[in-house]
Amino acid sequence: MSEHSGEAILSGKGVTKRFGGLVAVNHVDIHLNKHEILGLIGPNGAGKTTLFNMLSGTMPMSEGELRYHGKVIPKPRSNELCKMGIGRTYQICQPFSNLTVLENVMVGAYIRHGKTSEARDAAYQVLKRVGLEQAAHSGGSALTLPQLKRMEVARALATEPDVLLLDEVIAGLNPTEVERIMELIREIRAGGMSIIIIEHVMRAMMNLSDRIVVINQGTKIAEGLPAEIASNPLVIESYLGGGKH
Amino acid sequence: MKQKKWILPVIVLLAAILLPVVFHIGLSNMSILISVLLYMYWASSWNIMGGYTGLFSLGNGIYIGLGAYLTGCLFVYANLTPYAGMLVAALLTGVFSIIIGYPTFRLQSIFYSLATFALLGMMKIIFTNFQTIFGVNVGGSNGFKFSPGNDPLNMQFSSKMPYYYIVLGMLVAVLLVSHWITRSKRGFYFRAISANEGAAASLGVSVLSLKMQAQFISAFFSAMGGGFYCMFISYVDPSKMFGVELSINVMIMCVVGGANTLWGPVIGAGLIYTINRIVTMYAPSSLNGLATLISGLILMICVFFLPGGLIPFLADEREKRAMSRRKATLQKQSGGGGGIHE
């Protein structure tokens, strides 16, 4: 396997998660290069989100090592990783329902802008960037699904991360919205961020990703360029061969 | 528009300041006014953790009681003037709240509530069963009594009017702090934690540290109120301070008025206190728990019909109108074409 440790911005080695006797993620090595869009795919229950949770510090690892900019992070915690520059979204959108959309994004912006007026300005800029400024003063719980997904992205962007972990921001959107959010993701990368994205929509993944990692039953079964992955028999068998994509 | 927002509170404050000057208020009515203000104050203190931060404490009596005992003991045994004693007591109580908070913050919200409730019961058992605690005589089940004499330096006055102004000042202080919190980074973090801890942490919020801050601030103010109450009646009754009724009442007042709003606790405390007062006045003395029963019923009605409390319900329409106005101006600013992102 190719070693990119020199330019990897975020990497996990032997990342493992056990829930009692169940091994949800089993010794997965994964790395994200600078300015790369890395796709993470796999069937339902493969352990993608669990792996994500560990990479973002939301869930402690049972075993394994996380490196950011080459440095080992001994005890990754989500709030500290966020300060370091790793932002994430959630598959199930988790708005702060007691705050407006702008305020939701401000919570993210505060980490770089301590003053309320500055945080508000920064949050508004991010909302503009994701095309949500019209909904800035709506309640966080009054949004449609595509808007919610944009708000999730906006909140993570407001923390001004170097690495962005996107958990299914495309699933559930209609084709026009898919096009728009893919455009947004490309723009974000062009702005200098490195992105790991979990997605079920294969067409979008093949289109968007520079590289793809395939997880099945907690183990990494393949890694490579989208074209390689699409023709990999192991992947086709375990993932695409299941009758649906 | 911003100026307008201040007009009503300032008028209410001026009216409250002038009330005892303009009207002659009898001794018992003055006591009632002071009690109402004190409940408003306690409900507002609870709001900082229970309302904004979602730390739904069922045991704020812990802090009220500790503040009362500490202020009383510092005054009686250390000759410390209550003005300073209240502050010291509040600080110590704040520290205590963090010590008990640290293990309980990791609990899910409902278990946090139960833990605070259990702790309240423990405090009651300790303070009613032990005559002396850490070598200090706290009076056991008889409560902590003292006769402070008549000296303004000891917060003892010949009339009740000064107490009215002290508690009014305390209420203004807690409201100003609450207002400042809601508009600061800390306040946004508090509310984010209340809505979704995990998502907040992913945005860089140090959940544990902020919960501690909320608990400290809330306990600090609650304890100040306890200290005031202790000096006001020169007596601390453990079964009242650490009793279920006080803690639950303070919570209900805030929730009924509108937790997570600045004026909710004030309106809620005024309403519930008035109703309780009327009920106890007119109910036959054989029906002892009627007032509690009624405030419980009000809580149920509120949960059903006004889930956000009274203030959000009243403010809803006004807010909606303001929102559509803001939207209209926003649309004008962006010229209508800036919405689509490509």
Short mmCIF file of N, CA, C and O in Angstrom, two decimals, chain A residues 58 78-79 82-83 86 88 90 94-99 103-104 106-108 110-111 114 116 120 124 128-131 133-134 137-138 150 155-156 159 180 183-184 187, chain B residues 52 183-207 260 323 326-327 330-331 333-334 336-342:
data_model
loop_
_atom_site.label_atom_id
_atom_site.label_comp_id
_atom_site.label_asym_id
_atom_site.label_seq_id
_atom_site.Cartn_x
_atom_site.Cartn_y
_atom_site.Cartn_z
N THR A 58 -15.44 12.17 18.83
CA THR A 58 -16.76 12.08 19.44
C THR A 58 -16.87 10.81 20.29
O THR A 58 -17.62 10.76 21.26
N SER A 78 -13.55 15.61 21.16
CA SER A 78 -14.09 16.34 20.03
C SER A 78 -13.89 17.85 20.13
O SER A 78 -13.55 18.50 19.15
N ASN A 79 -14.08 18.41 21.34
CA ASN A 79 -13.94 19.86 21.42
C ASN A 79 -12.51 20.31 21.20
O ASN A 79 -12.26 21.36 20.60
N CYS A 82 -11.65 19.97 17.51
CA CYS A 82 -12.26 21.08 16.79
C CYS A 82 -11.39 22.32 16.89
O CYS A 82 -11.16 23.02 15.90
N LYS A 83 -10.85 22.57 18.08
CA LYS A 83 -9.95 23.73 18.25
C LYS A 83 -8.72 23.57 17.39
O LYS A 83 -8.19 24.55 16.85
N ILE A 86 -10.25 20.29 13.25
CA ILE A 86 -11.00 19.19 12.63
C ILE A 86 -12.49 19.45 12.89
O ILE A 86 -12.94 19.42 14.03
N ARG A 88 -16.66 18.60 11.94
CA ARG A 88 -17.46 17.48 11.46
C ARG A 88 -18.93 17.85 11.38
O ARG A 88 -19.40 18.78 12.01
N TYR A 90 -22.95 15.84 11.34
CA TYR A 90 -23.60 14.61 11.77
C TYR A 90 -24.56 14.11 10.70
O TYR A 90 -25.22 14.88 10.02
N GLN A 94 -28.30 17.71 13.73
CA GLN A 94 -28.53 17.99 15.14
C GLN A 94 -28.54 19.49 15.38
O GLN A 94 -27.60 20.02 15.96
N PRO A 95 -29.60 20.16 14.94
CA PRO A 95 -29.63 21.60 15.14
C PRO A 95 -29.84 21.93 16.63
O PRO A 95 -30.41 21.13 17.36
N PHE A 96 -29.36 23.11 17.04
CA PHE A 96 -29.71 23.61 18.37
C PHE A 96 -31.08 24.26 18.20
O PHE A 96 -31.17 25.38 17.72
N SER A 97 -32.12 23.54 18.59
CA SER A 97 -33.47 23.99 18.25
C SER A 97 -33.86 25.25 19.00
O SER A 97 -34.81 25.92 18.64
N ASN A 98 -33.12 25.59 20.07
CA ASN A 98 -33.45 26.79 20.83
C ASN A 98 -32.73 28.04 20.28
O ASN A 98 -32.83 29.11 20.86
N LEU A 99 -32.01 27.87 19.17
CA LEU A 99 -31.29 29.01 18.59
C LEU A 99 -31.71 29.19 17.12
O LEU A 99 -32.16 28.24 16.48
N GLU A 103 -27.52 31.89 14.85
CA GLU A 103 -26.94 31.61 16.17
C GLU A 103 -26.32 30.22 16.23
O GLU A 103 -25.29 30.02 16.89
N ASN A 104 -26.98 29.26 15.56
CA ASN A 104 -26.40 27.92 15.45
C ASN A 104 -24.99 27.99 14.89
O ASN A 104 -24.06 27.36 15.41
N MET A 106 -23.14 30.66 14.77
CA MET A 106 -22.28 31.46 15.67
C MET A 106 -21.60 30.58 16.71
O MET A 106 -20.45 30.82 17.07
N VAL A 107 -22.32 29.55 17.19
CA VAL A 107 -21.73 28.65 18.18
C VAL A 107 -20.43 28.06 17.62
O VAL A 107 -19.44 27.94 18.33
N GLY A 108 -20.45 27.74 16.31
CA GLY A 108 -19.23 27.26 15.69
C GLY A 108 -18.19 28.36 15.53
O GLY A 108 -17.00 28.15 15.74
N TYR A 110 -17.65 31.03 17.30
CA TYR A 110 -17.07 31.58 18.53
C TYR A 110 -15.67 31.05 18.83
O TYR A 110 -14.88 31.70 19.48
N ILE A 111 -15.38 29.86 18.34
CA ILE A 111 -14.10 29.26 18.68
C ILE A 111 -12.94 30.04 18.06
O ILE A 111 -11.83 30.07 18.61
N GLY A 114 -13.91 35.42 19.48
CA GLY A 114 -14.44 35.47 20.83
C GLY A 114 -15.55 36.48 21.02
O GLY A 114 -16.45 36.29 21.82
N THR A 116 -18.90 38.58 20.33
CA THR A 116 -20.19 38.23 19.72
C THR A 116 -20.38 38.89 18.37
O THR A 116 -20.83 38.26 17.42
N ARG A 120 -20.80 36.88 14.96
CA ARG A 120 -22.02 37.03 14.17
C ARG A 120 -21.66 37.34 12.71
O ARG A 120 -22.23 36.75 11.79
N TYR A 124 -22.38 34.90 9.55
CA TYR A 124 -23.19 35.37 8.43
C TYR A 124 -22.47 35.14 7.10
O TYR A 124 -23.09 34.75 6.11
N LYS A 128 -23.77 32.84 3.97
CA LYS A 128 -23.78 33.33 2.59
C LYS A 128 -23.10 32.31 1.69
O LYS A 128 -23.57 32.00 0.60
N ARG A 129 -21.98 31.80 2.20
CA ARG A 129 -21.18 30.87 1.42
C ARG A 129 -21.97 29.60 1.09
O ARG A 129 -21.83 29.05 0.00
N VAL A 130 -22.75 29.11 2.05
CA VAL A 130 -23.51 27.89 1.79
C VAL A 130 -24.91 28.20 1.25
O VAL A 130 -25.71 27.29 1.04
N GLY A 131 -25.21 29.47 1.06
CA GLY A 131 -26.50 29.85 0.49
C GLY A 131 -27.66 29.73 1.44
O GLY A 131 -28.76 29.35 1.06
N GLU A 133 -28.30 32.38 3.76
CA GLU A 133 -28.47 33.64 4.48
C GLU A 133 -29.93 34.08 4.58
O GLU A 133 -30.31 34.80 5.50
N GLN A 134 -30.75 33.59 3.67
CA GLN A 134 -32.18 33.96 3.73
C GLN A 134 -32.84 33.38 4.98
O GLN A 134 -33.82 33.91 5.47
N HIS A 137 -32.46 33.98 10.20
CA HIS A 137 -33.18 34.27 11.45
C HIS A 137 -34.32 33.30 11.73
O HIS A 137 -35.11 33.51 12.63
N SER A 138 -34.39 32.24 10.91
CA SER A 138 -35.39 31.21 11.23
C SER A 138 -34.90 30.39 12.41
O SER A 138 -33.71 30.35 12.69
N ARG A 150 -27.26 21.89 4.96
CA ARG A 150 -26.41 23.04 4.73
C ARG A 150 -26.00 23.70 6.04
O ARG A 150 -24.87 24.16 6.20
N ARG A 155 -22.15 25.14 10.15
CA ARG A 155 -21.66 25.15 11.53
C ARG A 155 -20.23 24.63 11.59
O ARG A 155 -19.38 25.20 12.29
N ALA A 156 -19.99 23.53 10.86
CA ALA A 156 -18.63 22.97 10.86
C ALA A 156 -17.65 23.94 10.19
O ALA A 156 -16.54 24.14 10.68
N THR A 159 -16.18 26.82 12.23
CA THR A 159 -15.06 26.58 13.14
C THR A 159 -13.72 26.73 12.41
O THR A 159 -12.67 26.53 12.99
N ARG A 180 -25.87 20.94 -6.23
CA ARG A 180 -25.48 22.16 -5.52
C ARG A 180 -24.52 21.87 -4.38
O ARG A 180 -23.54 22.56 -4.19
N GLU A 183 -21.15 20.91 -5.57
CA GLU A 183 -20.45 22.13 -5.98
C GLU A 183 -19.85 22.82 -4.76
O GLU A 183 -18.69 23.24 -4.76
N LEU A 184 -20.67 22.87 -3.70
CA LEU A 184 -20.22 23.51 -2.46
C LEU A 184 -19.01 22.79 -1.89
O LEU A 184 -18.03 23.41 -1.48
N GLU A 187 -15.97 23.57 -3.80
CA GLU A 187 -15.53 24.93 -3.47
C GLU A 187 -14.77 24.96 -2.16
O GLU A 187 -13.77 25.64 -2.01
N TYR B 52 -31.17 28.08 30.81
CA TYR B 52 -30.26 28.30 29.69
C TYR B 52 -29.42 27.07 29.37
O TYR B 52 -29.23 26.71 28.22
N ARG B 183 -26.35 37.25 25.89
CA ARG B 183 -25.81 37.91 24.71
C ARG B 183 -24.32 37.63 24.51
O ARG B 183 -23.71 38.15 23.59
N SER B 184 -23.74 36.82 25.39
CA SER B 184 -22.31 36.57 25.29
C SER B 184 -22.05 35.18 24.73
O SER B 184 -22.96 34.35 24.63
N LYS B 185 -20.81 34.95 24.39
CA LYS B 185 -20.37 33.64 23.94
C LYS B 185 -20.81 32.54 24.90
O LYS B 185 -21.34 31.52 24.50
N ARG B 186 -20.59 32.83 26.19
CA ARG B 186 -20.93 31.84 27.20
C ARG B 186 -22.40 31.44 27.11
O ARG B 186 -22.75 30.28 27.18
N GLY B 187 -23.27 32.44 26.92
CA GLY B 187 -24.71 32.17 26.87
C GLY B 187 -25.09 31.32 25.67
O GLY B 187 -25.93 30.43 25.77
N PHE B 188 -24.46 31.58 24.53
CA PHE B 188 -24.73 30.77 23.34
C PHE B 188 -24.26 29.34 23.57
O PHE B 188 -24.92 28.38 23.19
N TYR B 189 -23.09 29.22 24.21
CA TYR B 189 -22.58 27.88 24.52
C TYR B 189 -23.52 27.16 25.49
O TYR B 189 -23.82 25.98 25.30
N PHE B 190 -24.01 27.88 26.51
CA PHE B 190 -24.95 27.28 27.47
C PHE B 190 -26.15 26.70 26.72
O PHE B 190 -26.56 25.57 26.94
N ARG B 191 -26.71 27.49 25.81
CA ARG B 191 -27.92 27.06 25.12
C ARG B 191 -27.63 25.94 24.13
O ARG B 191 -28.46 25.05 23.92
N ALA B 192 -26.44 25.99 23.54
CA ALA B 192 -26.06 24.89 22.63
C ALA B 192 -25.95 23.58 23.42
O ALA B 192 -26.42 22.54 22.98
N ILE B 193 -25.34 23.66 24.60
CA ILE B 193 -25.21 22.46 25.44
C ILE B 193 -26.59 21.95 25.82
O ILE B 193 -26.87 20.75 25.78
N SER B 194 -27.47 22.88 26.16
CA SER B 194 -28.83 22.50 26.54
C SER B 194 -29.53 21.75 25.41
O SER B 194 -30.24 20.78 25.64
N ALA B 195 -29.31 22.20 24.18
CA ALA B 195 -30.01 21.58 23.04
C ALA B 195 -29.34 20.27 22.62
O ALA B 195 -30.02 19.30 22.30
N ASN B 196 -28.02 20.24 22.59
CA ASN B 196 -27.35 19.05 22.09
C ASN B 196 -25.87 19.06 22.47
O ASN B 196 -25.05 19.70 21.81
N GLU B 197 -25.57 18.33 23.53
CA GLU B 197 -24.20 18.32 24.06
C GLU B 197 -23.17 17.86 23.05
O GLU B 197 -22.11 18.47 22.88
N GLY B 198 -23.49 16.76 22.37
CA GLY B 198 -22.53 16.16 21.44
C GLY B 198 -22.19 17.10 20.30
O GLY B 198 -21.02 17.30 19.97
N ALA B 199 -23.24 17.68 19.71
CA ALA B 199 -23.02 18.60 18.61
C ALA B 199 -22.25 19.83 19.09
O ALA B 199 -21.37 20.35 18.38
N ALA B 200 -22.54 20.28 20.30
CA ALA B 200 -21.82 21.43 20.84
C ALA B 200 -20.33 21.11 20.99
O ALA B 200 -19.48 21.91 20.60
N ALA B 201 -20.05 19.93 21.53
CA ALA B 201 -18.65 19.54 21.72
C ALA B 201 -17.92 19.49 20.38
O ALA B 201 -16.76 19.90 20.27
N SER B 202 -18.61 19.03 19.33
CA SER B 202 -17.98 18.95 18.00
C SER B 202 -17.68 20.33 17.43
O SER B 202 -16.93 20.46 16.48
N LEU B 203 -18.32 21.36 18.00
CA LEU B 203 -18.04 22.72 17.54
C LEU B 203 -17.06 23.42 18.47
O LEU B 203 -16.94 24.64 18.48
N GLY B 204 -16.38 22.63 19.29
CA GLY B 204 -15.31 23.19 20.12
C GLY B 204 -15.74 23.63 21.50
O GLY B 204 -14.98 24.27 22.22
N VAL B 205 -16.98 23.33 21.89
CA VAL B 205 -17.47 23.77 23.20
C VAL B 205 -16.96 22.80 24.27
O VAL B 205 -17.15 21.59 24.15
N SER B 206 -16.31 23.35 25.31
CA SER B 206 -15.86 22.51 26.43
C SER B 206 -17.04 22.30 27.35
O SER B 206 -17.28 23.09 28.27
N VAL B 207 -17.77 21.23 27.09
CA VAL B 207 -19.06 21.04 27.75
C VAL B 207 -18.93 21.01 29.27
O VAL B 207 -19.64 21.72 29.99
N ASN B 260 -35.38 29.73 30.16
CA ASN B 260 -34.63 30.14 28.97
C ASN B 260 -35.07 31.51 28.46
O ASN B 260 -34.76 31.88 27.34
N MET B 323 -39.92 39.03 13.15
CA MET B 323 -39.14 38.16 12.26
C MET B 323 -39.45 38.46 10.80
O MET B 323 -38.55 38.58 9.97
N ARG B 326 -37.80 41.59 9.81
CA ARG B 326 -36.37 41.42 9.59
C ARG B 326 -36.10 40.76 8.25
O ARG B 326 -35.20 41.13 7.52
N LYS B 327 -36.93 39.75 7.96
CA LYS B 327 -36.76 39.03 6.71
C LYS B 327 -36.93 39.99 5.53
O LYS B 327 -36.19 39.94 4.55
N LEU B 330 -34.01 42.12 5.11
CA LEU B 330 -32.89 41.32 4.62
C LEU B 330 -33.00 41.10 3.12
O LEU B 330 -32.02 41.20 2.38
N GLN B 331 -34.24 40.81 2.69
CA GLN B 331 -34.46 40.58 1.27
C GLN B 331 -34.13 41.84 0.47
O GLN B 331 -33.55 41.77 -0.59
N GLN B 333 -32.02 44.15 1.36
CA GLN B 333 -30.57 44.35 1.37
C GLN B 333 -29.88 43.50 0.32
O GLN B 333 -28.99 43.97 -0.40
N SER B 334 -30.30 42.23 0.24
CA SER B 334 -29.60 41.33 -0.67
C SER B 334 -30.11 41.47 -2.10
O SER B 334 -29.67 40.76 -2.99
N GLY B 336 -32.65 40.51 -3.46
CA GLY B 336 -33.51 39.42 -3.95
C GLY B 336 -32.77 38.37 -4.75
O GLY B 336 -33.24 37.27 -4.90
N GLY B 337 -31.57 38.66 -5.26
CA GLY B 337 -30.92 37.72 -6.17
C GLY B 337 -29.80 36.92 -5.55
O GLY B 337 -29.25 36.03 -6.17
N GLY B 338 -29.45 37.24 -4.29
CA GLY B 338 -28.24 36.64 -3.71
C GLY B 338 -28.46 35.27 -3.12
O GLY B 338 -27.54 34.67 -2.58
N GLY B 339 -29.67 34.76 -3.18
CA GLY B 339 -29.99 33.55 -2.45
C GLY B 339 -29.44 32.28 -3.08
O GLY B 339 -29.11 31.34 -2.39
N ILE B 340 -29.33 32.26 -4.38
CA ILE B 340 -28.96 31.01 -5.02
C ILE B 340 -27.45 30.92 -5.15
O ILE B 340 -26.78 31.84 -5.59
N HIS B 341 -26.99 29.79 -4.70
CA HIS B 341 -25.55 29.62 -4.60
C HIS B 341 -25.09 28.68 -5.71
O HIS B 341 -25.52 27.56 -5.79
N GLU B 342 -24.24 29.17 -6.51
CA GLU B 342 -23.80 28.29 -7.60
C GLU B 342 -22.31 28.40 -7.79
O GLU B 342 -21.72 29.43 -7.55
#
